[in-house]
PDB file of N, CA and C in Angstrom:
ATOM      1  N   UNK A   1     122.924 102.049 126.926  1.00 41.00           N
ATOM      2  CA  UNK A   1     123.188 101.620 125.573  1.00 41.00           C
ATOM      3  C   UNK A   1     122.746 100.171 125.436  1.00 41.00           C
ATOM      4  N   UNK A   2     121.997  99.889 124.417  1.00 48.00           N
ATOM      5  CA  UNK A   2     121.406  98.564 124.258  1.00 48.00           C
ATOM      6  C   UNK A   2     122.450  97.456 124.217  1.00 48.00           C
ATOM      7  N   UNK A   3     123.597  97.724 123.655  1.00 48.00           N
ATOM      8  CA  UNK A   3     124.632  96.697 123.539  1.00 48.00           C
ATOM      9  C   UNK A   3     125.002  96.137 124.899  1.00 48.00           C
ATOM     10  N   UNK A   4     125.105  96.978 125.900  1.00 52.00           N
ATOM     11  CA  UNK A   4     125.546  96.547 127.214  1.00 52.00           C
ATOM     12  C   UNK A   4     124.425  95.878 128.006  1.00 52.00           C
ATOM     13  N   UNK A   5     123.188  96.153 127.656  1.00 54.00           N
ATOM     14  CA  UNK A   5     122.060  95.600 128.391  1.00 54.00           C
ATOM     15  C   UNK A   5     121.448  94.391 127.684  1.00 54.00           C
ATOM     16  N   UNK A   6     122.078  93.917 126.649  1.00 56.00           N
ATOM     17  CA  UNK A   6     121.500  92.857 125.825  1.00 56.00           C
ATOM     18  C   UNK A   6     121.393  91.537 126.573  1.00 56.00           C
ATOM     19  N   UNK A   7     120.287  90.858 126.339  1.00 62.00           N
ATOM     20  CA  UNK A   7     120.132  89.488 126.813  1.00 62.00           C
ATOM     21  C   UNK A   7     120.903  88.591 125.854  1.00 62.00           C
ATOM     22  N   UNK A   8     121.198  87.366 126.270  1.00 64.00           N
ATOM     23  CA  UNK A   8     121.981  86.466 125.418  1.00 64.00           C
ATOM     24  C   UNK A   8     121.350  86.278 124.041  1.00 64.00           C
ATOM     25  N   UNK A   9     120.050  86.156 123.952  1.00 64.00           N
ATOM     26  CA  UNK A   9     119.382  85.954 122.673  1.00 64.00           C
ATOM     27  C   UNK A   9     119.454  87.157 121.760  1.00 64.00           C
ATOM     28  N   UNK A  10     119.666  88.327 122.334  1.00 78.00           N
ATOM     29  CA  UNK A  10     119.702  89.561 121.555  1.00 78.00           C
ATOM     30  C   UNK A  10     121.089  89.885 121.020  1.00 78.00           C
ATOM     31  N   UNK A  11     122.114  89.248 121.536  1.00 82.00           N
ATOM     32  CA  UNK A  11     123.489  89.617 121.193  1.00 82.00           C
ATOM     33  C   UNK A  11     123.752  89.465 119.703  1.00 82.00           C
ATOM     34  N   UNK A  12     123.317  88.357 119.105  1.00 82.00           N
ATOM     35  CA  UNK A  12     123.551  88.157 117.673  1.00 82.00           C
ATOM     36  C   UNK A  12     122.868  89.252 116.861  1.00 82.00           C
ATOM     37  N   UNK A  13     121.622  89.570 117.213  1.00 85.00           N
ATOM     38  CA  UNK A  13     120.881  90.616 116.496  1.00 85.00           C
ATOM     39  C   UNK A  13     121.597  91.954 116.618  1.00 85.00           C
ATOM     40  N   UNK A  14     122.030  92.292 117.810  1.00 86.00           N
ATOM     41  CA  UNK A  14     122.716  93.565 118.030  1.00 86.00           C
ATOM     42  C   UNK A  14     124.046  93.588 117.292  1.00 86.00           C
ATOM     43  N   UNK A  15     124.784  92.487 117.339  1.00 90.00           N
ATOM     44  CA  UNK A  15     126.064  92.408 116.636  1.00 90.00           C
ATOM     45  C   UNK A  15     125.860  92.598 115.142  1.00 90.00           C
ATOM     46  N   UNK A  16     124.843  91.949 114.589  1.00 92.00           N
ATOM     47  CA  UNK A  16     124.547  92.084 113.164  1.00 92.00           C
ATOM     48  C   UNK A  16     124.136  93.510 112.835  1.00 92.00           C
ATOM     49  N   UNK A  17     123.284  94.085 113.660  1.00 94.00           N
ATOM     50  CA  UNK A  17     122.834  95.462 113.446  1.00 94.00           C
ATOM     51  C   UNK A  17     124.015  96.429 113.489  1.00 94.00           C
ATOM     52  N   UNK A  18     124.888  96.265 114.471  1.00 93.00           N
ATOM     53  CA  UNK A  18     126.069  97.127 114.562  1.00 93.00           C
ATOM     54  C   UNK A  18     126.993  96.928 113.369  1.00 93.00           C
ATOM     55  N   UNK A  19     127.129  95.702 112.903  1.00 94.00           N
ATOM     56  CA  UNK A  19     127.974  95.443 111.733  1.00 94.00           C
ATOM     57  C   UNK A  19     127.449  96.200 110.520  1.00 94.00           C
ATOM     58  N   UNK A  20     126.135  96.193 110.318  1.00 96.00           N
ATOM     59  CA  UNK A  20     125.547  96.942 109.207  1.00 96.00           C
ATOM     60  C   UNK A  20     125.774  98.441 109.379  1.00 96.00           C
ATOM     61  N   UNK A  21     125.629  98.922 110.609  1.00 96.00           N
ATOM     62  CA  UNK A  21     125.833 100.347 110.864  1.00 96.00           C
ATOM     63  C   UNK A  21     127.288 100.743 110.632  1.00 96.00           C
ATOM     64  N   UNK A  22     128.216  99.936 111.109  1.00 96.00           N
ATOM     65  CA  UNK A  22     129.633 100.248 110.895  1.00 96.00           C
ATOM     66  C   UNK A  22     129.996 100.164 109.414  1.00 96.00           C
ATOM     67  N   UNK A  23     129.376  99.256 108.685  1.00 97.00           N
ATOM     68  CA  UNK A  23     129.602  99.177 107.239  1.00 97.00           C
ATOM     69  C   UNK A  23     129.137 100.466 106.571  1.00 97.00           C
ATOM     70  N   UNK A  24     127.976 100.966 106.964  1.00 98.00           N
ATOM     71  CA  UNK A  24     127.477 102.224 106.398  1.00 98.00           C
ATOM     72  C   UNK A  24     128.421 103.376 106.729  1.00 98.00           C
ATOM     73  N   UNK A  25     128.892 103.410 107.964  1.00 98.00           N
ATOM     74  CA  UNK A  25     129.816 104.468 108.389  1.00 98.00           C
ATOM     75  C   UNK A  25     131.115 104.394 107.593  1.00 98.00           C
ATOM     76  N   UNK A  26     131.557 103.206 107.257  1.00 98.00           N
ATOM     77  CA  UNK A  26     132.827 103.059 106.542  1.00 98.00           C
ATOM     78  C   UNK A  26     132.813 103.742 105.176  1.00 98.00           C
ATOM     79  N   UNK A  27     131.631 104.003 104.647  1.00 98.00           N
ATOM     80  CA  UNK A  27     131.510 104.661 103.344  1.00 98.00           C
ATOM     81  C   UNK A  27     131.353 106.178 103.463  1.00 98.00           C
ATOM     82  N   UNK A  28     131.303 106.684 104.672  1.00 98.00           N
ATOM     83  CA  UNK A  28     131.108 108.120 104.882  1.00 98.00           C
ATOM     84  C   UNK A  28     132.425 108.878 104.744  1.00 98.00           C
ATOM     85  N   UNK A  29     132.324 110.179 104.510  1.00 99.00           N
ATOM     86  CA  UNK A  29     133.539 111.006 104.467  1.00 99.00           C
ATOM     87  C   UNK A  29     134.257 110.984 105.818  1.00 99.00           C
ATOM     88  N   UNK A  30     135.546 111.231 105.798  1.00 99.00           N
ATOM     89  CA  UNK A  30     136.365 111.164 107.011  1.00 99.00           C
ATOM     90  C   UNK A  30     135.843 112.079 108.121  1.00 99.00           C
ATOM     91  N   UNK A  31     135.367 113.261 107.773  1.00 99.00           N
ATOM     92  CA  UNK A  31     134.855 114.190 108.795  1.00 99.00           C
ATOM     93  C   UNK A  31     133.653 113.596 109.531  1.00 99.00           C
ATOM     94  N   UNK A  32     132.775 112.924 108.805  1.00 98.00           N
ATOM     95  CA  UNK A  32     131.627 112.268 109.434  1.00 98.00           C
ATOM     96  C   UNK A  32     132.090 111.125 110.342  1.00 98.00           C
ATOM     97  N   UNK A  33     133.088 110.371 109.899  1.00 98.00           N
ATOM     98  CA  UNK A  33     133.637 109.284 110.718  1.00 98.00           C
ATOM     99  C   UNK A  33     134.211 109.824 112.017  1.00 98.00           C
ATOM    100  N   UNK A  34     134.876 110.971 111.965  1.00 98.00           N
ATOM    101  CA  UNK A  34     135.438 111.580 113.180  1.00 98.00           C
ATOM    102  C   UNK A  34     134.340 111.894 114.185  1.00 98.00           C
ATOM    103  N   UNK A  35     133.240 112.429 113.690  1.00 98.00           N
ATOM    104  CA  UNK A  35     132.111 112.770 114.566  1.00 98.00           C
ATOM    105  C   UNK A  35     131.546 111.509 115.207  1.00 98.00           C
ATOM    106  N   UNK A  36     131.370 110.469 114.421  1.00 98.00           N
ATOM    107  CA  UNK A  36     130.817 109.216 114.940  1.00 98.00           C
ATOM    108  C   UNK A  36     131.763 108.589 115.955  1.00 98.00           C
ATOM    109  N   UNK A  37     133.068 108.622 115.678  1.00 98.00           N
ATOM    110  CA  UNK A  37     134.049 108.108 116.650  1.00 98.00           C
ATOM    111  C   UNK A  37     133.960 108.879 117.962  1.00 98.00           C
ATOM    112  N   UNK A  38     133.837 110.195 117.875  1.00 98.00           N
ATOM    113  CA  UNK A  38     133.739 111.018 119.084  1.00 98.00           C
ATOM    114  C   UNK A  38     132.476 110.676 119.871  1.00 98.00           C
ATOM    115  N   UNK A  39     131.371 110.472 119.176  1.00 98.00           N
ATOM    116  CA  UNK A  39     130.130 110.083 119.849  1.00 98.00           C
ATOM    117  C   UNK A  39     130.278 108.733 120.542  1.00 98.00           C
ATOM    118  N   UNK A  40     130.856 107.774 119.843  1.00 97.00           N
ATOM    119  CA  UNK A  40     131.074 106.449 120.436  1.00 97.00           C
ATOM    120  C   UNK A  40     132.000 106.529 121.646  1.00 97.00           C
ATOM    121  N   UNK A  41     133.097 107.267 121.510  1.00 98.00           N
ATOM    122  CA  UNK A  41     134.024 107.422 122.633  1.00 98.00           C
ATOM    123  C   UNK A  41     133.312 108.012 123.842  1.00 98.00           C
ATOM    124  N   UNK A  42     132.494 109.028 123.607  1.00 98.00           N
ATOM    125  CA  UNK A  42     131.757 109.662 124.697  1.00 98.00           C
ATOM    126  C   UNK A  42     130.791 108.712 125.371  1.00 98.00           C
ATOM    127  N   UNK A  43     130.070 107.921 124.582  1.00 98.00           N
ATOM    128  CA  UNK A  43     129.122 106.972 125.154  1.00 98.00           C
ATOM    129  C   UNK A  43     129.830 105.866 125.927  1.00 98.00           C
ATOM    130  N   UNK A  44     130.957 105.400 125.410  1.00 97.00           N
ATOM    131  CA  UNK A  44     131.719 104.357 126.104  1.00 97.00           C
ATOM    132  C   UNK A  44     132.251 104.887 127.428  1.00 97.00           C
ATOM    133  N   UNK A  45     132.797 106.092 127.417  1.00 98.00           N
ATOM    134  CA  UNK A  45     133.298 106.690 128.660  1.00 98.00           C
ATOM    135  C   UNK A  45     132.175 106.900 129.666  1.00 98.00           C
ATOM    136  N   UNK A  46     131.023 107.336 129.193  1.00 98.00           N
ATOM    137  CA  UNK A  46     129.864 107.529 130.070  1.00 98.00           C
ATOM    138  C   UNK A  46     129.473 106.206 130.725  1.00 98.00           C
ATOM    139  N   UNK A  47     129.433 105.147 129.936  1.00 97.00           N
ATOM    140  CA  UNK A  47     129.082 103.829 130.455  1.00 97.00           C
ATOM    141  C   UNK A  47     130.103 103.358 131.492  1.00 97.00           C
ATOM    142  N   UNK A  48     131.386 103.515 131.170  1.00 97.00           N
ATOM    143  CA  UNK A  48     132.439 103.081 132.088  1.00 97.00           C
ATOM    144  C   UNK A  48     132.395 103.872 133.394  1.00 97.00           C
ATOM    145  N   UNK A  49     132.166 105.162 133.300  1.00 97.00           N
ATOM    146  CA  UNK A  49     132.078 105.992 134.508  1.00 97.00           C
ATOM    147  C   UNK A  49     130.899 105.554 135.372  1.00 97.00           C
ATOM    148  N   UNK A  50     129.789 105.251 134.746  1.00 96.00           N
ATOM    149  CA  UNK A  50     128.611 104.788 135.480  1.00 96.00           C
ATOM    150  C   UNK A  50     128.907 103.470 136.189  1.00 96.00           C
ATOM    151  N   UNK A  51     129.595 102.555 135.501  1.00 95.00           N
ATOM    152  CA  UNK A  51     129.944 101.273 136.108  1.00 95.00           C
ATOM    153  C   UNK A  51     130.845 101.476 137.324  1.00 95.00           C
ATOM    154  N   UNK A  52     131.810 102.372 137.207  1.00 95.00           N
ATOM    155  CA  UNK A  52     132.741 102.635 138.310  1.00 95.00           C
ATOM    156  C   UNK A  52     132.008 103.245 139.499  1.00 95.00           C
ATOM    157  N   UNK A  53     131.137 104.221 139.245  1.00 95.00           N
ATOM    158  CA  UNK A  53     130.437 104.877 140.353  1.00 95.00           C
ATOM    159  C   UNK A  53     129.423 103.951 141.008  1.00 95.00           C
ATOM    160  N   UNK A  54     128.844 103.039 140.260  1.00 94.00           N
ATOM    161  CA  UNK A  54     127.892 102.096 140.847  1.00 94.00           C
ATOM    162  C   UNK A  54     128.591 101.065 141.722  1.00 94.00           C
ATOM    163  N   UNK A  55     129.829 100.737 141.395  1.00 91.00           N
ATOM    164  CA  UNK A  55     130.607  99.786 142.198  1.00 91.00           C
ATOM    165  C   UNK A  55     131.079 100.415 143.502  1.00 91.00           C
ATOM    166  N   UNK A  56     131.393 101.713 143.408  1.00 72.00           N
ATOM    167  CA  UNK A  56     132.041 102.443 144.475  1.00 72.00           C
ATOM    168  C   UNK A  56     131.357 102.472 145.761  1.00 72.00           C
TER     169      UNK A  56
END
């Protein structure tokens, strides 16, 4: 996920981009928001699991 691999100079751009995306999502119907939350949760868990296994 680009957010986790960002260089320092890219963080502001990514933060701004995510803010725009979350703003767009905030206007979606609740069912669409549930799907997006589930996708985000899955990606975050995948990233965390990868970090744990790489440390191990």
